[in-house]
Coordinates of C-alpha atoms (C1' of nucleotides) in Angstrom, one line a residue:
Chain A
X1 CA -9.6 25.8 25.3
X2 CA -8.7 23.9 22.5
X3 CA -5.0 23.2 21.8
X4 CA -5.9 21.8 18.0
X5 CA -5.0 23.7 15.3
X6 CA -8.0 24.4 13.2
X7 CA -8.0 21.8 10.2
X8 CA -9.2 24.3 7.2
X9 CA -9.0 21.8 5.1
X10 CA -12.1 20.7 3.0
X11 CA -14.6 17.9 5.0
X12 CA -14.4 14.8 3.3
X13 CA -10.7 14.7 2.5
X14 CA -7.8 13.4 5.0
X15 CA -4.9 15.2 6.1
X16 CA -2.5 12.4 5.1
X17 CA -3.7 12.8 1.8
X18 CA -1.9 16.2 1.4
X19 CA 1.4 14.7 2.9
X20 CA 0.7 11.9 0.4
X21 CA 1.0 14.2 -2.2
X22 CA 3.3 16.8 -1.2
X23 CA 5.9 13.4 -0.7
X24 CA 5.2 12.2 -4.3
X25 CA 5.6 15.3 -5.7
X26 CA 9.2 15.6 -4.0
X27 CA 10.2 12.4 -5.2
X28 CA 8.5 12.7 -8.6
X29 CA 10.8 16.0 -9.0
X30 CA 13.8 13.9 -8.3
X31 CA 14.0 16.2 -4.7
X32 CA 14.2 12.7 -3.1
X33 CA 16.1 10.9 -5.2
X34 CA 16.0 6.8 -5.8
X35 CA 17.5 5.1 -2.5
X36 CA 17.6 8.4 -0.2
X37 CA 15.8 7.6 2.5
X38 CA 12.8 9.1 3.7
X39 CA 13.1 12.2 6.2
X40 CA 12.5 11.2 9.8
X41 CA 9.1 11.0 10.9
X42 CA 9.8 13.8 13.5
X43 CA 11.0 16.5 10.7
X44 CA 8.0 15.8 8.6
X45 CA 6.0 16.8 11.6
X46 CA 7.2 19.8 11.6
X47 CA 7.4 20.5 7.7
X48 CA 3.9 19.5 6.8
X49 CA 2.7 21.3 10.3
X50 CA 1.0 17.6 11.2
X51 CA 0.9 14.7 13.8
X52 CA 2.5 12.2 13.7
X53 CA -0.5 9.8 13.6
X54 CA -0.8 11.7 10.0
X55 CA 2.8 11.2 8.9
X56 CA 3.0 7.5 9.5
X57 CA -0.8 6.9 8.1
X58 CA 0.8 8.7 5.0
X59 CA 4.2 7.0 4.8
X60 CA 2.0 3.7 4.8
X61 CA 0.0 4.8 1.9
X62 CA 3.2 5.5 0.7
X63 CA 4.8 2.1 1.0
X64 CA 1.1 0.7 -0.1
X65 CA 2.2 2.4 -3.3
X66 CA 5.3 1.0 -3.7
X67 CA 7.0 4.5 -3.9
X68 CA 8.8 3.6 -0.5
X69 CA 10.3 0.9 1.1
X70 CA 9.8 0.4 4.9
X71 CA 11.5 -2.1 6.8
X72 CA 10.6 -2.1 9.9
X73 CA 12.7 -0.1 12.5
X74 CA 14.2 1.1 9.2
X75 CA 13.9 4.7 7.7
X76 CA 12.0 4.5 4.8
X77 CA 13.4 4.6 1.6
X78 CA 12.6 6.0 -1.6
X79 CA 12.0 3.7 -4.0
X80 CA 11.2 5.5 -7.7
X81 CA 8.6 2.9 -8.8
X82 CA 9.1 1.3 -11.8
X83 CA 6.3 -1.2 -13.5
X84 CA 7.5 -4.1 -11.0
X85 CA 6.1 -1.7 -8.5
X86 CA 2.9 -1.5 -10.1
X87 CA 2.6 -4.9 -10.1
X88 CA 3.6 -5.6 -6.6
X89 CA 1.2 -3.6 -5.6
X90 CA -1.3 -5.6 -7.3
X91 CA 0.4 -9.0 -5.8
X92 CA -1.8 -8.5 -2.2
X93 CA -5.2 -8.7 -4.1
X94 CA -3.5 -11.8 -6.5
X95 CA -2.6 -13.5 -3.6
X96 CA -6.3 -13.5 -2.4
X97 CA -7.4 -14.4 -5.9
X98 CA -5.2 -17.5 -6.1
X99 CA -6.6 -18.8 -3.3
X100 CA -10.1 -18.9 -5.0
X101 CA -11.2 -21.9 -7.2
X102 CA -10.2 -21.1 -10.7
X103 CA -7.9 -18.2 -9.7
X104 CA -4.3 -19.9 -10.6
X105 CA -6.1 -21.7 -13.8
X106 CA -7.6 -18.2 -14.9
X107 CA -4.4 -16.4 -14.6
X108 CA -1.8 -19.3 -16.0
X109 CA -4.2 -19.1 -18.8
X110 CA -3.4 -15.4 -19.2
X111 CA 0.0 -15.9 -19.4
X112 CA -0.7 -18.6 -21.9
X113 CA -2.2 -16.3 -24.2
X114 CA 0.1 -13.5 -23.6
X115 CA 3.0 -15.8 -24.0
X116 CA 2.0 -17.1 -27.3
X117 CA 1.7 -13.7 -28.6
X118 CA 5.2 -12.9 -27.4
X119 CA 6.3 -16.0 -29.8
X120 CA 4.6 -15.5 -32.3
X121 CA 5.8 -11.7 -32.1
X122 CA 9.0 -13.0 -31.9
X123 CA 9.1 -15.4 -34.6
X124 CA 8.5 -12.1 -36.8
X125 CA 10.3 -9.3 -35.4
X126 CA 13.1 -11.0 -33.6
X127 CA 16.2 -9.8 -34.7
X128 CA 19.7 -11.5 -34.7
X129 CA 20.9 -10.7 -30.9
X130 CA 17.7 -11.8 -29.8
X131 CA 17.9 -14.8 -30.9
X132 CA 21.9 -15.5 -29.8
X133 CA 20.5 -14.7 -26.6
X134 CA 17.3 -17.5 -26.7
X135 CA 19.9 -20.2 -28.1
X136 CA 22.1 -19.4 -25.1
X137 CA 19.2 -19.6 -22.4
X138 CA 18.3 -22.9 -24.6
X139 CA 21.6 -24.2 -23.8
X140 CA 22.0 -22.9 -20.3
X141 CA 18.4 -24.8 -19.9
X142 CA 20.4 -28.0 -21.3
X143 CA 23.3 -27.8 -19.8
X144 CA 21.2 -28.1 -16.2
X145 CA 18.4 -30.7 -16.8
X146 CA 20.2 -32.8 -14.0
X147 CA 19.7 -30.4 -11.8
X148 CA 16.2 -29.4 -11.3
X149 CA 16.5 -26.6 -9.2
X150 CA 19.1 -25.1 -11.6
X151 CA 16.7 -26.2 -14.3
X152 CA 14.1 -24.1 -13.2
X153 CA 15.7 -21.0 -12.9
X154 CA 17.1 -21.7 -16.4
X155 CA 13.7 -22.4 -17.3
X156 CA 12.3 -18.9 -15.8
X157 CA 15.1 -17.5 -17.4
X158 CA 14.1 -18.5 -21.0
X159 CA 11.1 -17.5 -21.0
X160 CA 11.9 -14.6 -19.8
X161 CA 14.1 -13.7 -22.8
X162 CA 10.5 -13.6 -24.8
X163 CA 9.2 -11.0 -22.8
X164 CA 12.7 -8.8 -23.6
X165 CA 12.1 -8.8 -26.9
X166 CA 9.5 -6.5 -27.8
X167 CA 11.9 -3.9 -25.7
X168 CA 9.0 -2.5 -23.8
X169 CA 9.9 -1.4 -20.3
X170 CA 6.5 -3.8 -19.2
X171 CA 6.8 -6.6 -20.0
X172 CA 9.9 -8.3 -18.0
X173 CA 7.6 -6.6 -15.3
X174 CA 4.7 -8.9 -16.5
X175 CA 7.0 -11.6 -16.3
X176 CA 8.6 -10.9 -12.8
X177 CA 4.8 -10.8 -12.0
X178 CA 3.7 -14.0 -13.2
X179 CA 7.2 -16.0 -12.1
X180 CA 6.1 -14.6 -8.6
X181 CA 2.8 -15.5 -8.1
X182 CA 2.6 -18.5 -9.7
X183 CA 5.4 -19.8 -8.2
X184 CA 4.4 -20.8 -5.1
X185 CA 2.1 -23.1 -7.0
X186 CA 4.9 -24.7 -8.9
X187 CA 7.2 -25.4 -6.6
X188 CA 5.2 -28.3 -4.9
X189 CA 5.7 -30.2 -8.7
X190 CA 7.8 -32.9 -8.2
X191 CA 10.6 -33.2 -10.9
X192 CA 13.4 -35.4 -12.2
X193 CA 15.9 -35.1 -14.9
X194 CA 13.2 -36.9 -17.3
X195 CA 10.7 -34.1 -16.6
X196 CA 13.4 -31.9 -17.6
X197 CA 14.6 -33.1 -20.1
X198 CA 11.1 -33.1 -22.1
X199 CA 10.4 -29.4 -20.7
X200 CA 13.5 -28.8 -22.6
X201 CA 12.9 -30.5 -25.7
X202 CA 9.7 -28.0 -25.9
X203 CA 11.9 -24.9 -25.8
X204 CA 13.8 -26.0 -28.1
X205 CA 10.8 -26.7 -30.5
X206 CA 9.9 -23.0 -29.7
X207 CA 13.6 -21.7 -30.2
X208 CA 13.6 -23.8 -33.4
X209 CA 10.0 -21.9 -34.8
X210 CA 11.4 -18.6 -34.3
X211 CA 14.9 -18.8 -35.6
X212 CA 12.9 -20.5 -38.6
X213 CA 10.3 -17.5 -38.5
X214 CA 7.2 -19.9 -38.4
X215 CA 4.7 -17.6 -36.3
X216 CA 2.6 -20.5 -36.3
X217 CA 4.7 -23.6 -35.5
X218 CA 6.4 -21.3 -32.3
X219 CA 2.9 -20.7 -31.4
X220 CA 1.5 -24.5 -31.1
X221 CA 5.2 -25.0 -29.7
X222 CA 4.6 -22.8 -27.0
X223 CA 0.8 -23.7 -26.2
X224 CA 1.7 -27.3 -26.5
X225 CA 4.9 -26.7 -23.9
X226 CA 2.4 -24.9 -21.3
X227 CA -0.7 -26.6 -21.7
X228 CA 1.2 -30.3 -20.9
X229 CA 2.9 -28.3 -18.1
X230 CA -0.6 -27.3 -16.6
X231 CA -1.7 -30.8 -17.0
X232 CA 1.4 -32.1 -14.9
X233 CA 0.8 -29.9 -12.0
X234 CA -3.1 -29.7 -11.9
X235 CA -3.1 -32.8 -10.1
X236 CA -1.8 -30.5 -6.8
X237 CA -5.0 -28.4 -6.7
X238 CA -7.9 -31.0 -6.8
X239 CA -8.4 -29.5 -3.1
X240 CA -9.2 -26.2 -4.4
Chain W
X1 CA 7.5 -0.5 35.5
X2 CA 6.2 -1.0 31.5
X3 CA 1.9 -0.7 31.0
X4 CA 2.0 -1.7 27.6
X5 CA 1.7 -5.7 27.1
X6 CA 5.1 -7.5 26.2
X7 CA 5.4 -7.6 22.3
X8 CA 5.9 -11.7 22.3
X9 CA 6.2 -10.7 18.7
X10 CA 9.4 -11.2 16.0
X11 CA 11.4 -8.8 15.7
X12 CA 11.2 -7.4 12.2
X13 CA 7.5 -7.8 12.1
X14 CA 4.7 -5.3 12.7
X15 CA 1.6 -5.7 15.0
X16 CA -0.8 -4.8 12.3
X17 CA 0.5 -7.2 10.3
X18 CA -1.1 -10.0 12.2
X19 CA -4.1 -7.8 12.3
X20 CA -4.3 -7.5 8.6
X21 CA -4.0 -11.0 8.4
X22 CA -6.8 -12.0 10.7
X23 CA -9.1 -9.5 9.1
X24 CA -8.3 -11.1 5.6
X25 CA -9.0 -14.4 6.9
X26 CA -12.0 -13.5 8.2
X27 CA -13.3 -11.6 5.2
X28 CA -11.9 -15.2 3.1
X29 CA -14.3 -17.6 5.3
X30 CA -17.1 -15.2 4.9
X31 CA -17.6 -14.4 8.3
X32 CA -17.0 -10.6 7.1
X33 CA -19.7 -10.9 3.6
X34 CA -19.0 -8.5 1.1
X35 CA -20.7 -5.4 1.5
X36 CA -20.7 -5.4 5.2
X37 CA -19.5 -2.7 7.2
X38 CA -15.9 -3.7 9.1
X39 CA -16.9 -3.6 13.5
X40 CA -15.8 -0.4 15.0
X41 CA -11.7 0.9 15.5
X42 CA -12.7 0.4 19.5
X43 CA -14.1 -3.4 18.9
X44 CA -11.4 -4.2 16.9
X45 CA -8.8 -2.6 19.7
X46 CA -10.7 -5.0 22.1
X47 CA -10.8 -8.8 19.6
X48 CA -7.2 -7.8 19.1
X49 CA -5.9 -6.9 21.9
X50 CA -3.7 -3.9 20.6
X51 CA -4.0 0.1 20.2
X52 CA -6.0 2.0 18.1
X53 CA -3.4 3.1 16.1
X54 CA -2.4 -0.4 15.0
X55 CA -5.7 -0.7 14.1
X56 CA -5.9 1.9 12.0
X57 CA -2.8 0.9 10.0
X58 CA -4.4 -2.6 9.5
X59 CA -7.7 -1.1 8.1
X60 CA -5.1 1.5 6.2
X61 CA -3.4 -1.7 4.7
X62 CA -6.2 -3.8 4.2
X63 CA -8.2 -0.4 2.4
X64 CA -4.8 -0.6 -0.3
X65 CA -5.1 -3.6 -0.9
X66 CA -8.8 -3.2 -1.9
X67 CA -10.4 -5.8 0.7
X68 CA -12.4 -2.8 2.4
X69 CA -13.8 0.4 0.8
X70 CA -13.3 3.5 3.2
X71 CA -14.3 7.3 2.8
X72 CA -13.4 9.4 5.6
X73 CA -15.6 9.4 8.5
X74 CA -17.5 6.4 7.3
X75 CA -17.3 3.2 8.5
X76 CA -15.3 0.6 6.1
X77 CA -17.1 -1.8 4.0
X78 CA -15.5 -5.1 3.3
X79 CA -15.2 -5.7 -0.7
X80 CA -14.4 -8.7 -1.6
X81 CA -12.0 -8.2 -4.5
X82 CA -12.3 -9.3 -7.8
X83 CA -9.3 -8.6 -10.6
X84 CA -10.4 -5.5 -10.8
X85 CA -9.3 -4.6 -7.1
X86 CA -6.2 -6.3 -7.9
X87 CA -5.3 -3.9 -10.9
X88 CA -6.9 -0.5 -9.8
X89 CA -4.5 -1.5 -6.7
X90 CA -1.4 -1.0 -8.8
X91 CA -3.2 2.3 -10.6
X92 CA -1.5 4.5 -8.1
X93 CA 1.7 3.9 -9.1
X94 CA 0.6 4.1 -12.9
X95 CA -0.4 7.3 -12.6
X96 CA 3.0 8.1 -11.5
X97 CA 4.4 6.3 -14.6
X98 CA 2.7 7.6 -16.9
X99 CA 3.5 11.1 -16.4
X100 CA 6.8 9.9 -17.2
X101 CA 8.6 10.1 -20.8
X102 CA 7.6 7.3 -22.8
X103 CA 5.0 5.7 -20.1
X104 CA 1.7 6.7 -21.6
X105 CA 3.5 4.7 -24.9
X106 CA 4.8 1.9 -23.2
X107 CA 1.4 1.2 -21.7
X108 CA -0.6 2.0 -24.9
X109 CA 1.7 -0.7 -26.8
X110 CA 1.2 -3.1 -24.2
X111 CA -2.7 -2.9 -25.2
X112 CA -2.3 -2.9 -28.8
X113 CA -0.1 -6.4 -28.3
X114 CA -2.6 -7.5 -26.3
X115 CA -5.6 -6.5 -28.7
X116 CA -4.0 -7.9 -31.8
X117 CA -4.0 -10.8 -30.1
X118 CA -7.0 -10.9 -28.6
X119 CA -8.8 -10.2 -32.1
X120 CA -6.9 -13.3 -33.3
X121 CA -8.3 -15.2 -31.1
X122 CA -11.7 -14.0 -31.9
X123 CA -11.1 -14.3 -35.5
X124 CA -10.4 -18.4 -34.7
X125 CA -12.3 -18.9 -31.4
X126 CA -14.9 -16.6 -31.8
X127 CA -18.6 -18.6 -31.1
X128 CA -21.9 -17.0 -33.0
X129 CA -23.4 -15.6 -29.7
X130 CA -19.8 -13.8 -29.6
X131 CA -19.9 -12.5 -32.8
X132 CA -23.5 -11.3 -32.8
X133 CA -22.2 -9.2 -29.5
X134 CA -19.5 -7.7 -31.6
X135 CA -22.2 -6.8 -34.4
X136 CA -24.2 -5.4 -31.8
X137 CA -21.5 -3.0 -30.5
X138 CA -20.4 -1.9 -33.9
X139 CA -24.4 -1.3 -34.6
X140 CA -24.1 0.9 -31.3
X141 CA -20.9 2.7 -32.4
X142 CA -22.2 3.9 -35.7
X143 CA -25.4 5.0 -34.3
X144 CA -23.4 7.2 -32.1
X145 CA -21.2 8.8 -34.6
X146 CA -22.9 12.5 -34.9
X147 CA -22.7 12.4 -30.8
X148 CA -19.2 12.2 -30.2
X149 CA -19.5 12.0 -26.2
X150 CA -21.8 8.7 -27.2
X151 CA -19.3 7.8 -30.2
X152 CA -16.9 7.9 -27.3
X153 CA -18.8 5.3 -25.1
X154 CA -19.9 2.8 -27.7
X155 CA -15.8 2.7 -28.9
X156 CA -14.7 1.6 -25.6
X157 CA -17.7 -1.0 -25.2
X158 CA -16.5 -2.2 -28.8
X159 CA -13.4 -3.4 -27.5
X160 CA -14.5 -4.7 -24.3
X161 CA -16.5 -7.1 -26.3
X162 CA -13.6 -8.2 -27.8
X163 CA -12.1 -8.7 -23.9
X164 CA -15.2 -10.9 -23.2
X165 CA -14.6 -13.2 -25.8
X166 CA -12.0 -15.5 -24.2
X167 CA -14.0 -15.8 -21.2
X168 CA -11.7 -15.6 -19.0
X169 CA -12.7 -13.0 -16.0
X170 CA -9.1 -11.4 -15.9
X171 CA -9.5 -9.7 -19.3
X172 CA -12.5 -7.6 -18.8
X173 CA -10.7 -6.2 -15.7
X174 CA -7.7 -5.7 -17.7
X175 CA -9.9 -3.8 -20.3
X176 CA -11.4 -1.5 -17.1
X177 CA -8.0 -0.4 -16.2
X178 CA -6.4 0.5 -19.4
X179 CA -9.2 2.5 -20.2
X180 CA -9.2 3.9 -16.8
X181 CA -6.0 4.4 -17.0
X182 CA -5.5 5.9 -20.5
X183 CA -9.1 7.7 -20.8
X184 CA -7.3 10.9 -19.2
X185 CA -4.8 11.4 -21.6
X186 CA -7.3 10.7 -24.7
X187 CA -9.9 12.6 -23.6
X188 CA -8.0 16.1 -24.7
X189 CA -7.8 14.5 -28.1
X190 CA -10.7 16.7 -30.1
X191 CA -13.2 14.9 -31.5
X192 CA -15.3 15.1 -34.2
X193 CA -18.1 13.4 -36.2
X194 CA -15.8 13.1 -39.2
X195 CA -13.3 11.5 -36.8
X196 CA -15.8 9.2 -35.7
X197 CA -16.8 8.0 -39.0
X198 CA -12.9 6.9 -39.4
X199 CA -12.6 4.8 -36.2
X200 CA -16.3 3.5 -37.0
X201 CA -14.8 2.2 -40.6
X202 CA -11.5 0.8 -38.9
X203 CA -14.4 -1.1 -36.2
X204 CA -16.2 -2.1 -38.9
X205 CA -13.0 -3.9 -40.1
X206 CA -11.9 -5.4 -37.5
X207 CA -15.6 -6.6 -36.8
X208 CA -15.6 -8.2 -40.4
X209 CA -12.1 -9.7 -40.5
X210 CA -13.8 -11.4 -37.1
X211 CA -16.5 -12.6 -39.1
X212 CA -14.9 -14.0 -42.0
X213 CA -12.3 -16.2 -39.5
X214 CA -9.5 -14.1 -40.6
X215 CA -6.7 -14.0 -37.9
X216 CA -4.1 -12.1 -39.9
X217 CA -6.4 -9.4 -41.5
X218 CA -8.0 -9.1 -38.2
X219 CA -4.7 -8.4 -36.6
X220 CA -3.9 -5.9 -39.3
X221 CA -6.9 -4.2 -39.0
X222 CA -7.1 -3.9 -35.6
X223 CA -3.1 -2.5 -35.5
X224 CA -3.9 0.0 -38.2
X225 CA -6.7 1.1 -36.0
X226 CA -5.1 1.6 -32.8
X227 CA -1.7 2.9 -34.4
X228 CA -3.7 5.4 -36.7
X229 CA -5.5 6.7 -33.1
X230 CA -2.0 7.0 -31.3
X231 CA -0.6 9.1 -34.3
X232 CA -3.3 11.4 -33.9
X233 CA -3.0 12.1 -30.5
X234 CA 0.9 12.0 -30.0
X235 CA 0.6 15.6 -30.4
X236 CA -1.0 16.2 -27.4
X237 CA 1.8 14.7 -25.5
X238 CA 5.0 16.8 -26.7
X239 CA 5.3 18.6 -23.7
X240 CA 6.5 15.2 -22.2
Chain T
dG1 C1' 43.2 2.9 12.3
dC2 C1' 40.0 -0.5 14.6
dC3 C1' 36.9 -2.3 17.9
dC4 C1' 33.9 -2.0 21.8
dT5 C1' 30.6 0.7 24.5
dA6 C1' 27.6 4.7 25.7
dT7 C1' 24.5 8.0 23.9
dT8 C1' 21.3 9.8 20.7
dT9 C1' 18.0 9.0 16.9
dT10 C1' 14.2 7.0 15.2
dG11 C1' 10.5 4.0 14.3
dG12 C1' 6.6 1.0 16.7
dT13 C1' 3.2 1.1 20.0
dA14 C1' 0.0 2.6 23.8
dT15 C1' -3.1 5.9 25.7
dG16 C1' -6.1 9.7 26.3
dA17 C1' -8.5 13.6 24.5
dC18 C1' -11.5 16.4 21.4
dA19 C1' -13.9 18.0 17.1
dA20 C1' -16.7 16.9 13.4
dA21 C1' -19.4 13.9 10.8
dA22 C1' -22.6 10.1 10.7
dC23 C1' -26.2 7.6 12.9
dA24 C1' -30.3 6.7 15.8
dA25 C1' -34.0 8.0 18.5
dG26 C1' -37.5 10.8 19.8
dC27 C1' -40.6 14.6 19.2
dA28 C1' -43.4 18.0 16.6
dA29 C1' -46.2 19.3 12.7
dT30 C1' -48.9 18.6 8.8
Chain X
dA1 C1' -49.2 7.9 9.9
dT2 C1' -45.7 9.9 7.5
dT3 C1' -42.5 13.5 7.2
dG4 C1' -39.3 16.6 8.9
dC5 C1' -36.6 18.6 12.6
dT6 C1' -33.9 18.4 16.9
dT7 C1' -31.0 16.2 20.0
dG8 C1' -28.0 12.7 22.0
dT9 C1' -24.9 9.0 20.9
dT10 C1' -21.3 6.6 18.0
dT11 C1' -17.5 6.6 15.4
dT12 C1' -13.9 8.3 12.8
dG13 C1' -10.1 11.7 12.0
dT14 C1' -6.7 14.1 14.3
dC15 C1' -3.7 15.8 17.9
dA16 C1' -0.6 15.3 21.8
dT17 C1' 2.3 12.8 24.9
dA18 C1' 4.9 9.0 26.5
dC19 C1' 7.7 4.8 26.5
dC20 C1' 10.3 1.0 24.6
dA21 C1' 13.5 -1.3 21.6
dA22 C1' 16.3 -1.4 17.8
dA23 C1' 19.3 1.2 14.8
dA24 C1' 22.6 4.8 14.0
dT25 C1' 26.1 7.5 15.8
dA26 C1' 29.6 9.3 18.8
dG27 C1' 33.2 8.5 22.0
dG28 C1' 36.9 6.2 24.1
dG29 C1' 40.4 2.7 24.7
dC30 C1' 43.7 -0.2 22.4

DNA sequence: GCCCTATTTTGGTATGACAAAACAAGCAAT
DNA sequence: ATTGCTTGTTTTGTCATACCAAAATAGGGC
C-alpha cells in the first residue's frame, strides 16, 4: 500500500513550482512583507500539503531569484526585489563570463558606451542640484587623492552620481552591477597619489563639459578618462 | 553513535556549495562540454561524497544560474553560458518588476537610452557591410507591412541590427532580453497595416539619418520612434 | 532589570523507499 | 532489414523519517 498522496498535478511540471508561485504571489501582494522572514519550513509543509524536500527545493529557487535571503541556519527572509536583485541574479553567470578571454574587456566596454551616453545626457538635461551634487563628489574626489583607498570610493561615488541623473530606478542598479563585478579586477591596480591625482583631473574635465553643456567635450572627456584607465590596468590580464 | 560523516566544513557555509563549485569548474576546463548530459544524482552522491539531497540543490543552483538546462525527469545538460544566460538569469525577477507601477516604463526608457545611443554610434561608426545589413532589414520590414505578425518580426530584427553594430557580444543579448522581456506587454497593442506603414517610415528614418553620418538626426529619429510607440500603447497599461 | 543556562525551534544533511517517466534492449511482424 | 511494440532497467521527482548543530526562546538566579 502506498502511503504517497497521489500527485494530480500535470506530468512535466514540478511540485516546487506551485510553492514557487504560491510564495511570490504572497509576497507580491505585500502578504509577506519586505524583511519578514519566511514561514518555517515545517509550516509550509503543512500549508502547501508537501515535503519538505519540495519546500526547501522551492525556497532555493526562491533565493536563486533574489526574492529571499537565506543565510544559512537563518530563516529566510523576504527580500522585495528591486533592480539590484535582478542583477545579482545575473552576477553567477558574470562571474563565469569574466573569467573567459575578452569577458572583462567586452563588458568595461559596455559601460564605456553606456557611460558616455549618461554624460552626454547629462551635459543636456542636467539640472541645477545635479550638478551641486557632481561638483561636490568632484571635490570629495580631491579632497582624498592622498588616500587611494578613500580615492576610490570617492571615485565610484562620482560616477555614480551620472547614473542618478536620468532619475530612473535602473540605472544606480546598473552601476552597483558594474562597480561589483569589475571590481575584483581593479583592485589588483596598483595606485599612488600621482595616479590619482590625473584620474581626478579627468573628472574634472567631465564635471567641467557638463556644467558648460558641451555634450561633446563631456563625451571625449569621459571616453578619454576610461579608455587611459583600461590601458593602465590591462597589463594585469595578459594571462587571460 | 552519529552515521552521517563529520561536516569538517565552516560553519556558515552549505555542502552544495562546494558541490556547485566543483561542478562549475569542471564544466570551465571542459571536462563537462556543452551539450553533454550532467552524470547521474547517484554518481554524483558517490564523486562527492554527500546525500542526494545536497546534490540536488547543487544541480538546483547550478540550473539558476544557467550552467545546466533541466526539464523534469530528464537528465541535465551542461550549457555553457553565454550573456544571454547571464540576463535571462535575472528575467525572473523582471517579471516581478514589471508588474509593478512604473517598471514596464522604467525598463522601456532604459532601452530607448540605450538605442539612441547606439544609433549614434552607428551614425559615426557604422562600416558599409553594416549599413547594407541595416538596408537589408528595413527592405525586410516594408515587405512585411500588409502581414502584421511578419511586420512584427522584421521590426524587432531592425533593431537587433542596430545591436550588432558595435560588435561587442553583450549587446545582442541585451537586445534578446528586452524583447523577451517587453514582447508580452506589446503584443496586446493592436496592430495594423496602417500602423505598420508609420513605424516602417520612422525605420526608414532612422536607417537614413545612419546613412548620411548623422548622429543627432539619428538620435532624434530613433526617440521620436520609440516614444511615438510608447504613447500608443500606454493605454494598455492603465490598470497598473 | 540583567545575565546565564536549559529547552525548544529550525535549518542542514543523511537515508531509504516508491511511482512515473525516460531509456535501452530484445522480440515480432511486415 | 527496418519498423514497431513490449519489457526490463535507469533515473528523476517526491515522500517520509531521523539526527545534528546552531539559533531562538524560555526560565531561573542574581
Amino acid at each position: 500500500m502506498t502511503l504517497q498522496t497521489a500527485p494530480a498535478r500535470p506530468v512535466g511540471s514540478r511540485a516546487a513550482d506551485a510553492v514557487v508561485k504560491a510564495i511570490e504571489t504572497r509576497i507580491a501582494a505585500g502578504d509577506l512583507p519586505d524583511g519578514a522572514p519566511l514561514p518555517p519550513e515545517r509550516d509550509l509543509i503543512e500549508t502547501f500539503g508537501v515535503s519538505r524536500t519540495v519546500v526547501r527545493e522551492a525556497v532555493a529557487t526562491l533565493a536563486s531569484r533574489g526574492l529571499v535571503e537565506s543565510r544559512p541556519r537563518f530563516r529566510p527572509v523576504v527580500r522585495r526585489p528591486g533592480y539590484d536583485a535582478a542583477l545579482a541574479a545575473a552576477s553567477g553567470v558574470v562571474g563565469f563570463l569574466l573569467a573567459q578571454s575578452d569577458g572583462v574587456k567586452s563588458l568595461y566596454d559596455i559601460r564605456i558606451f553606456l557611460e558616455a551616453a549618461l554624460v552626454r545626457h547629462a551635459a543636456k538635461h542636467a539640472r541645477k542640484e545635479d550638478i551641486e551634487a557632481l561638483k561636490q563628489a568632484l571635490d570629495a574626489n580631491e579632497a582624498a587623492i592622498p588616500d587611494s583607498q578613500r580615492f576610490y570610493r570617492t571615485d565610484v561615488a562620482f560616477h555614480a552620481v551620472l547614473y542618478d541623473i536620468p532619475k530612473n530606478p535602473v540605472f544606480p542598479s546598473i552601476h552597483k552591477a558594474f562597480t561589483s563585478w569589475l571590481e575584483p579586477h581593479w583592485v589588483k591596480m596598483e595606485r599612488s597619489p600621482e595616479r590619482n591625482r590625473v584620474n581626478f583631473l579627468r573628472h574634472s574635465d567631465i564635471y567641467r563639459a557638463i556644467r558648460d553643456r558641451d555634450p561633446d567635450g563631456a563625451e571625449a572627456a569621459l571616453n578619454a578618462h576610461l579608455n587611459a584607465a583600461w590601458e593602465y590596468v590591462r597589463g594585469t590580464f595578459d594571462d587571460i
